[in-house]
Short mmCIF file of C-alpha atoms in Angstrom, two decimals:
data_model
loop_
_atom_site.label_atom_id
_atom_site.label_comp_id
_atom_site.label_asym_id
_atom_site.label_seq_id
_atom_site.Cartn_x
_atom_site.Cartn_y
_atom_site.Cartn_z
CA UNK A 1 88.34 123.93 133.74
CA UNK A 2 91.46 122.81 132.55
CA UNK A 3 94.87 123.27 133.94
CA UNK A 4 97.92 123.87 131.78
CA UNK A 5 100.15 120.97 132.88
CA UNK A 6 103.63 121.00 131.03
CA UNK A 7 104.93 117.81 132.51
CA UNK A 8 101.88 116.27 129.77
CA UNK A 9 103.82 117.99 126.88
CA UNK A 10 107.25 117.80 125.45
CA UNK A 11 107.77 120.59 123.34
CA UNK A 12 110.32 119.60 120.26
CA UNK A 13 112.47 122.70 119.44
CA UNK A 14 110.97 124.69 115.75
CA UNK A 15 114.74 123.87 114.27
CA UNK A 16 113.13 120.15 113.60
CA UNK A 17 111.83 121.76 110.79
CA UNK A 18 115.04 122.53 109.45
CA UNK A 19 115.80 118.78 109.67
CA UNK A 20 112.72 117.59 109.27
CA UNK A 21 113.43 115.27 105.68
CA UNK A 22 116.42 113.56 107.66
CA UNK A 23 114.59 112.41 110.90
CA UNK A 24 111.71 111.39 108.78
CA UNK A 25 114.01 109.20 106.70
CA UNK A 26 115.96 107.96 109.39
CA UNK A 27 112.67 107.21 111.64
CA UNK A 28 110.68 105.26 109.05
CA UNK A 29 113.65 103.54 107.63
CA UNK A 30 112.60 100.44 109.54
CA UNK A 31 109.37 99.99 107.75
CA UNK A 32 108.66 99.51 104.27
CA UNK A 33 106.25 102.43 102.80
CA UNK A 34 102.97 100.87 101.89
CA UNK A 35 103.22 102.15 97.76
CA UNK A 36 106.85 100.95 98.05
CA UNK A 37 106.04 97.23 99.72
CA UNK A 38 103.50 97.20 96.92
CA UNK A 39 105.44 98.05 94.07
CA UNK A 40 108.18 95.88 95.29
CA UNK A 41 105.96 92.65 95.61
CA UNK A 42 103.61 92.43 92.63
CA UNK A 43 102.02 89.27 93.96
CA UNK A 44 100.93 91.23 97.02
CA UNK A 45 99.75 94.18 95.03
CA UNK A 46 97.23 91.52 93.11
CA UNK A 47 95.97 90.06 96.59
CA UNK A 48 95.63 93.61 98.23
CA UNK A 49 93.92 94.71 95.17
CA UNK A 50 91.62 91.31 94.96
CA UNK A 51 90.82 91.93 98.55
CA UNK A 52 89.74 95.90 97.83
CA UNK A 53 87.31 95.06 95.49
CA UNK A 54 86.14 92.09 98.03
CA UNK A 55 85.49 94.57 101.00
CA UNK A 56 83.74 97.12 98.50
CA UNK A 57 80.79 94.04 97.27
CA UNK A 58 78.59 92.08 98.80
CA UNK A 59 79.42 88.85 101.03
CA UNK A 60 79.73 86.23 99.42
CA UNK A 61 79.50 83.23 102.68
CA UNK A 62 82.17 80.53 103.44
CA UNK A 63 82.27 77.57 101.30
CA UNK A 64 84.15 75.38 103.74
CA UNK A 65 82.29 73.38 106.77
CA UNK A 66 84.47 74.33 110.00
CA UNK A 67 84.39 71.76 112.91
CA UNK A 68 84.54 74.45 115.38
CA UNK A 69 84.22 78.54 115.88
CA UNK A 70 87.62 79.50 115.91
CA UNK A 71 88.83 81.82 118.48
CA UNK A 72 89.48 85.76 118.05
CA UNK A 73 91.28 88.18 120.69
CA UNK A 74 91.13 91.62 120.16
CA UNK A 75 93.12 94.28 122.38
CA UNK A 76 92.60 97.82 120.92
CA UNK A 77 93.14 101.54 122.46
CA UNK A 78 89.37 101.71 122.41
CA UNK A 79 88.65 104.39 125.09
CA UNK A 80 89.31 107.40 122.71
CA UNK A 81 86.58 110.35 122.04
CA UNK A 82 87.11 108.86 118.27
CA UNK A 83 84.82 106.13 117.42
CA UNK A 84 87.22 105.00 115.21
CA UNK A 85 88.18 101.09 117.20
CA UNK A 86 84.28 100.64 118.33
CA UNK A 87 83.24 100.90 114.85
CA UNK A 88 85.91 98.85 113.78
CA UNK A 89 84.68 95.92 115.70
CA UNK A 90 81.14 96.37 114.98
CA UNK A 91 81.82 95.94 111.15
CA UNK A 92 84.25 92.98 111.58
CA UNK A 93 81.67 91.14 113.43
CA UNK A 94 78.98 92.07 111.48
CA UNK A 95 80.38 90.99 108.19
CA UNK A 96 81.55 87.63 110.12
CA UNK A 97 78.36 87.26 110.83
CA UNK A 98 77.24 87.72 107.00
CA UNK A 99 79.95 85.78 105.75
CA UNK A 100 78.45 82.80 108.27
CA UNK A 101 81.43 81.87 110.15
CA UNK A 102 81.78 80.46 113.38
CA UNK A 103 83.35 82.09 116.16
CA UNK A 104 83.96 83.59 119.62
CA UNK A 105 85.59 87.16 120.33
CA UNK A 106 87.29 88.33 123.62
CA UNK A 107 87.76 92.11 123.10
CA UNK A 108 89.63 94.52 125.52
CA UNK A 109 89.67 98.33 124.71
CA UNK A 110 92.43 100.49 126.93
CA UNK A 111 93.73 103.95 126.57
CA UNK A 112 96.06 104.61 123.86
CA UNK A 113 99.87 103.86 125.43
CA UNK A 114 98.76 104.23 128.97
CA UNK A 115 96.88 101.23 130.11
CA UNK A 116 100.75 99.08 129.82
CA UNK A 117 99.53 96.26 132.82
CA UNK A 118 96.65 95.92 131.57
CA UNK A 119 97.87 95.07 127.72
CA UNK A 120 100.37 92.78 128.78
CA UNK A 121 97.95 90.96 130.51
CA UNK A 122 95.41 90.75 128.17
CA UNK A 123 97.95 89.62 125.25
CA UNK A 124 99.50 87.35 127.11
CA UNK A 125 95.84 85.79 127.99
CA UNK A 126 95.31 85.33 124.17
CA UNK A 127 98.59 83.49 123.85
CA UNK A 128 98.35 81.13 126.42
CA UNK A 129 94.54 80.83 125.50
CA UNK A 130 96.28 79.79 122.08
CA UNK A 131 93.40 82.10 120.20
CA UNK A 132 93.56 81.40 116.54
CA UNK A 133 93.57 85.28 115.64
CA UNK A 134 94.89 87.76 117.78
CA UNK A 135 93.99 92.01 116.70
CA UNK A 136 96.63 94.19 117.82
CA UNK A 137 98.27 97.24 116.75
CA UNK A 138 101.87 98.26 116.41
CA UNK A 139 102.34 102.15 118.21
CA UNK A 140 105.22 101.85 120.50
CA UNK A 141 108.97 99.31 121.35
CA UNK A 142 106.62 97.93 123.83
CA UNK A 143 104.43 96.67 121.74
CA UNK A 144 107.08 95.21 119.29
CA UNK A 145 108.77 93.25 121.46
CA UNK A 146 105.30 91.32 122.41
CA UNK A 147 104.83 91.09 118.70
CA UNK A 148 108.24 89.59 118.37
CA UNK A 149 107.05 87.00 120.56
CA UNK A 150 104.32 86.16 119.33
CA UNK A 151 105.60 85.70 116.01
CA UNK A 152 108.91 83.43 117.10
CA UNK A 153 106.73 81.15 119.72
CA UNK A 154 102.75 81.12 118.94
CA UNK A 155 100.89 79.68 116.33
CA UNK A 156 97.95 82.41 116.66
CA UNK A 157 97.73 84.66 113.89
CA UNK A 158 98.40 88.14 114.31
CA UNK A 159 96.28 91.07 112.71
CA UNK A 160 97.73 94.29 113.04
CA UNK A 161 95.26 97.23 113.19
CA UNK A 162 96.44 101.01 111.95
CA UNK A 163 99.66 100.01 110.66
CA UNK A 164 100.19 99.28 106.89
CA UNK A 165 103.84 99.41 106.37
CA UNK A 166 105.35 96.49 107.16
CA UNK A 167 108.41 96.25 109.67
CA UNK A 168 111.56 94.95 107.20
CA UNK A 169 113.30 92.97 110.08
CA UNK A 170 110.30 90.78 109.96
CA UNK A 171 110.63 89.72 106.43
CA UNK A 172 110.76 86.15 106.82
CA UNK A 173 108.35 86.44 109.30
CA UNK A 174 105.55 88.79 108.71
CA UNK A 175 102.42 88.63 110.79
CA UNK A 176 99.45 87.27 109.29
CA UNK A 177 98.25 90.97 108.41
CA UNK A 178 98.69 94.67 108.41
CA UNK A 179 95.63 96.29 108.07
CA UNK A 180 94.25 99.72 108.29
CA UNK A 181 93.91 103.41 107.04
CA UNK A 182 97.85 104.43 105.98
CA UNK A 183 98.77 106.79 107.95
CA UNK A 184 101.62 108.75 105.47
CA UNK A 185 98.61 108.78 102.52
CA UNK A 186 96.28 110.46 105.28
CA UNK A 187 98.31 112.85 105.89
CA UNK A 188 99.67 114.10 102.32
CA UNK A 189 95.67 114.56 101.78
CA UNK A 190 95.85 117.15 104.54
CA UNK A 191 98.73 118.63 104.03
CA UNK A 192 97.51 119.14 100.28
CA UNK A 193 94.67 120.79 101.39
CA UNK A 194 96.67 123.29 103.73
CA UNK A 195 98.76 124.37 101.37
CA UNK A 196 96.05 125.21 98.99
CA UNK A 197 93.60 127.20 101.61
CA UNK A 198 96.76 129.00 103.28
CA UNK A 199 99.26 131.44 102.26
CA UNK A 200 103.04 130.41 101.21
CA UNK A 201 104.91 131.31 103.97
CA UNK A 202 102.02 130.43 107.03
CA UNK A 203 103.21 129.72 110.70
CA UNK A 204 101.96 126.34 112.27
CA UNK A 205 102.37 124.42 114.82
CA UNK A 206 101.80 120.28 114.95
CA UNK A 207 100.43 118.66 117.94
CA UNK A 208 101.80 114.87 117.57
CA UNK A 209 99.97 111.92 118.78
CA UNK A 210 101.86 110.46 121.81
CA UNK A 211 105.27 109.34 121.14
CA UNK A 212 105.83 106.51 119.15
CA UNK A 213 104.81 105.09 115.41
CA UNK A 214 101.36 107.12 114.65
CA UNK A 215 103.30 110.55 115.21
CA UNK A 216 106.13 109.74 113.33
CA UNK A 217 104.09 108.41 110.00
CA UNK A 218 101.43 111.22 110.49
CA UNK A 219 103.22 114.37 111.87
CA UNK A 220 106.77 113.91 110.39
CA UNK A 221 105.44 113.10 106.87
CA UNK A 222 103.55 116.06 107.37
CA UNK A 223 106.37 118.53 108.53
CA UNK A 224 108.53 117.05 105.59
CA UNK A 225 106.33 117.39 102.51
CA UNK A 226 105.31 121.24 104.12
CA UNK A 227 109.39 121.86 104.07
CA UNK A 228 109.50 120.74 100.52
CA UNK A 229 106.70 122.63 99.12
CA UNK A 230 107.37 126.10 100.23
CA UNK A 231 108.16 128.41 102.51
CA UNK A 232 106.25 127.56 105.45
CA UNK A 233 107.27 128.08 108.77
CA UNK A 234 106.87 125.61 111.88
CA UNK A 235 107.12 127.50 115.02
CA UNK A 236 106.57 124.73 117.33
CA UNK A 237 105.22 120.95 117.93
CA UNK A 238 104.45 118.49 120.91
CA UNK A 239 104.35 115.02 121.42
CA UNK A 240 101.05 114.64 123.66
CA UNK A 241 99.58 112.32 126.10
CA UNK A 242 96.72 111.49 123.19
CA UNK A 243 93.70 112.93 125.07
CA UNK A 244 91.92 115.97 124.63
CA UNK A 245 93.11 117.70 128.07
CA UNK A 246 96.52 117.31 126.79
CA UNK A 247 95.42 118.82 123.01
CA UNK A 248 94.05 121.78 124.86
CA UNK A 249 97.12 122.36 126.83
CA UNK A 250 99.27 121.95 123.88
CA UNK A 251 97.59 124.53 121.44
CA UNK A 252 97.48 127.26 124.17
CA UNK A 253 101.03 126.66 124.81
CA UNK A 254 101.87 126.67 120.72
CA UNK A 255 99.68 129.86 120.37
CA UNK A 256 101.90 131.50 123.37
CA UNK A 257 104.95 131.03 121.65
CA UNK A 258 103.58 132.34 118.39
CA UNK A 259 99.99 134.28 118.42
CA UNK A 260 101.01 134.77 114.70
CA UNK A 261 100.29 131.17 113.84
CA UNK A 262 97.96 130.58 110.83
CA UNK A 263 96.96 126.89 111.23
CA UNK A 264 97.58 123.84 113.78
CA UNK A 265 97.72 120.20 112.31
CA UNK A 266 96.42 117.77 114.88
CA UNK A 267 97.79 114.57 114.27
CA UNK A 268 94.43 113.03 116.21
CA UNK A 269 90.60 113.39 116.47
CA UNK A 270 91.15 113.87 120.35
CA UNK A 271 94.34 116.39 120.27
CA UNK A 272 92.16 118.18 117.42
CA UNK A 273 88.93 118.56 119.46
CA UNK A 274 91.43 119.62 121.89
CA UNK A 275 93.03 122.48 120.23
CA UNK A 276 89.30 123.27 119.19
CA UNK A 277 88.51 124.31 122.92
CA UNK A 278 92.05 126.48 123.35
CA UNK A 279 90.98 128.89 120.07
CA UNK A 280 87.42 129.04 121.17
CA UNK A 281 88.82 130.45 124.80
CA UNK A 282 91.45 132.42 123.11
CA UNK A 283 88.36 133.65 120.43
CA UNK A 284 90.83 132.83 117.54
CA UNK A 285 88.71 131.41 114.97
CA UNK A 286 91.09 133.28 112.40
CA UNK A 287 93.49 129.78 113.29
CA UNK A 288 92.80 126.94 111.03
CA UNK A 289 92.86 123.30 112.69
CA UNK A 290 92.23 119.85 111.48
CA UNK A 291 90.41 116.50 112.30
CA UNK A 292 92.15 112.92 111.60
CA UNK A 293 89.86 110.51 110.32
CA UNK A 294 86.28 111.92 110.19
CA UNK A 295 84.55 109.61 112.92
CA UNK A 296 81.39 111.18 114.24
CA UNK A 297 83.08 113.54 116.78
CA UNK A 298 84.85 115.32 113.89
CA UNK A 299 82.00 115.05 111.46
CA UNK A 300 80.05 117.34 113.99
CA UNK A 301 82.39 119.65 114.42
CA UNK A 302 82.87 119.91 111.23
CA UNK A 303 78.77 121.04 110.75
CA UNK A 304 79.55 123.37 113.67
CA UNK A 305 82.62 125.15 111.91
CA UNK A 306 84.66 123.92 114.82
CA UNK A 307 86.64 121.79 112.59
CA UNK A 308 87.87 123.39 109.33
CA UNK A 309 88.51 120.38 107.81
CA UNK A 310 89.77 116.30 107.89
CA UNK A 311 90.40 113.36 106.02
CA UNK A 312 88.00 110.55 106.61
CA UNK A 313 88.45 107.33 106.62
CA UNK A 314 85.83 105.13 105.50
CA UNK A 315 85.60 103.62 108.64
CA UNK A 316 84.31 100.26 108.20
CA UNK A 317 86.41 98.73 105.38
CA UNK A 318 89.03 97.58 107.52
CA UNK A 319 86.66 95.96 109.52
CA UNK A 320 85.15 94.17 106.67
CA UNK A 321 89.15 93.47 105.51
CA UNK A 322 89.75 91.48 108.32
CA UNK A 323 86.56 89.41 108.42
CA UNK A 324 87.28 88.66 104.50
CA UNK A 325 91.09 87.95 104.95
CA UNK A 326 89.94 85.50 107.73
CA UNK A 327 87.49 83.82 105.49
CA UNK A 328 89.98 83.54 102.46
CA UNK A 329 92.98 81.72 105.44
CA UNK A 330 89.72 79.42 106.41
CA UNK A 331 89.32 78.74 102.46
CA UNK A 332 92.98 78.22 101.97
CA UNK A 333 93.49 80.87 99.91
CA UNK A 334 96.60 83.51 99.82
CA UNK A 335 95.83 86.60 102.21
CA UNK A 336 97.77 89.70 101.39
CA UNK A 337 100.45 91.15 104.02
CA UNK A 338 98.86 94.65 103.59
CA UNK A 339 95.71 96.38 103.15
CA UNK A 340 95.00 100.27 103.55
CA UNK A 341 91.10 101.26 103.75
CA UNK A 342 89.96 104.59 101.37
CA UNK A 343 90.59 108.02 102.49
CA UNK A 344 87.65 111.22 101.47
CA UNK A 345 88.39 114.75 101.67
CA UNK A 346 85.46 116.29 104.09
CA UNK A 347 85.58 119.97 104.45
CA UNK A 348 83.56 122.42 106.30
CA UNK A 349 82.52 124.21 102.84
CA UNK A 350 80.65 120.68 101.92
CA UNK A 351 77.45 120.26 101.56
CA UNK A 352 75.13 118.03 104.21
CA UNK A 353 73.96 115.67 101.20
CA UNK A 354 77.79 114.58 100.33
CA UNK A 355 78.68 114.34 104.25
CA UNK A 356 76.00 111.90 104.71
CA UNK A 357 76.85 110.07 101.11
CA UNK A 358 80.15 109.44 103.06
CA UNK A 359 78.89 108.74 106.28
CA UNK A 360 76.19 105.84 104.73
CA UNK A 361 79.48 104.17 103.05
CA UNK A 362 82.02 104.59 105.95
CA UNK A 363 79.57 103.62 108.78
CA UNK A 364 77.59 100.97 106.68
CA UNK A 365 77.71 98.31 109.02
CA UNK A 366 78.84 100.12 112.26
CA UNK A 367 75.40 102.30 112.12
CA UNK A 368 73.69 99.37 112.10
CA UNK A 369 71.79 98.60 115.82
#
């Protein structure tokens, strides 16, 4: 059913370990940490705080009379198996909807870092469009440079989804918003939890995201704090093509090189479900592997003992963050640069009650029909 294809994988020589602290430094040097930007700015720590408590109560509607429904373009890589971007929206424009503003959405989902043309096109459309709020993220140098552009020539404010550590170059010039579920917290949670369920010393391999931002705050944080806290051993890793054929492919490749591998860390709910299919052919259930971010796929593989593990986001604050940050610019008020949604520990030792106690506060407005 599927085909190894090794033109879909670049395999990353094991000896990154050995460096792993340096290229970690050196890659995320351009961004400030989310903690750090915090700590550094205790204005913004107020506002991101003010707006935390906001998402987790009740709307409270807009107290201004607008003229006109202001206009919202939203380009996200929205055909994933993770439900992570359709829920997004669903919240955002359900708690718009509660918090009685006026307005009209263009969305356009593509695949994650493939679908180039048809980005460009779309962003492009909701500059000349002159959309008050555009929803982007920040992944790849391709998608920079349109940010860039957007922030020297436009007057439409930019949102930027799963990113919360803000690019230093931009510093008199931030975007409107950075917004998401911090990718370098995630994955300390997981990499907490491996290296209390496995023995000092365990193999693994990591199966990276494709190239670009998301791999580098997920799987090189990861492969860094591993290195500090013990003798564990990475064996191999692999930047992927972000789909599950290419997670497959990946983990039957890693457990080639190494059968002796104790755990993979999937740096993605696809690439995880993935490398869920390679150890059921290969019968290894003795491998550990993990979800990132607990959207429904995961959550049932999880109740299947498929998954082992993951850290969930709750899914729908971000949502709700943007609707409230774009009620707050309406009201006049200060909007914080950053905002980073909560993270839960699901495991496949947890009980169906507290899985569902998450699932009713993560999906609370995306469940909704």
């Amino acid at each position: 059913m599927h085909k190894l294809a090794l033109a879909s994988l670049f395999l990353i020589s094991s000896s990154f370990a050995n460096v792993a602290c340096a290229q970690t430094a050196q890659i995320l040097n351009g961004y400030w940490q989310y903690d750090e930007y915090l700590d550094a700015n205790p204005s913004q720590r107020a506002l991101t705080e003010k707006l935390s408590k906001t998402v987790r109560e009740k709307p409270s509607p807009l107290n201004v009379q607008q003229n006109e429904p202001i206009t919202i373009s939203v380009v996200y890589p929205g055909q994933q198996i993770s439900d992570y971007w359709v829920r997004n929206i669903k919240a955002f424009e359900a708690r718009m909807d509660e918090l009685h503003i006026k307005y009209t959405i263009n969305q356009v989902f593509t695949r994650p870092n493939l679908d180039a043309k048809q980005q460009s096109l779309s962003l492009l459309e909701a500059v000349q469009n002159k959309s008050d709020y555009l929803v982007f993220t920040l992944d790849t140098t391709r998608h920079r440079k349109f940010i860039e552009h957007v922030l020297s020539s436009s007057d439409t404010k930019l949102i930027l989804q799963n990113i919360t550590t803000p690019v230093r170059a931009w510093s008199d010039q931030q975007p409107f918003m950075y917004v998401g579920f911090d990718h370098m917290l995630g994955a300390n949670v997981i990499e907490s939890y491996y290296r209390e369920n496995t023995r000092l010393g365990s193999k693994y391999s990591v199966l990276y995201f494709s190239e670009g931002y998301v791999s580098d705050a997920r799987g090189d944080t990861f492969i860094e704090n591993m290195s500090l806290h013990g003798n564990y051993q990475l064996t191999s890793s692999f930047y992927t093509k972000a789909t599950q054929e290419s997670g497959y492919n990946a983990a039957l490749t890693a457990i080639a090189k190494d059968p002796d591998i104790d755990f993979i860390y999937a740096c993605s709910t696809d690439v995880a479900l993935g490398a869920v299919e390679a150890v059921k052919q290969l019968n290894r259930s003795d491998i550990k592997i993990n979800g990132w971010g607990g959207g429904t796929a995961e959550l049932e593989a999880i109740e299947q003992g498929e998954l082992d593990f993951t850290v969930m986001r709750m899914n729908d604050d971000t949502g709700v963050a943007m609707a409230e940050a774009i009620k707050w610019d309406l009201e006049g008020k200060s909007v914080p640069t950053v905002y980073s949604g909560d993270f839960e520990l699901v495991t496949s030792k947890d009980s169906k009650e507290k899985i569902e106690r998450f699932k009713q506060r993560a999906f609370r407005y995306s469940d909704q029909q």
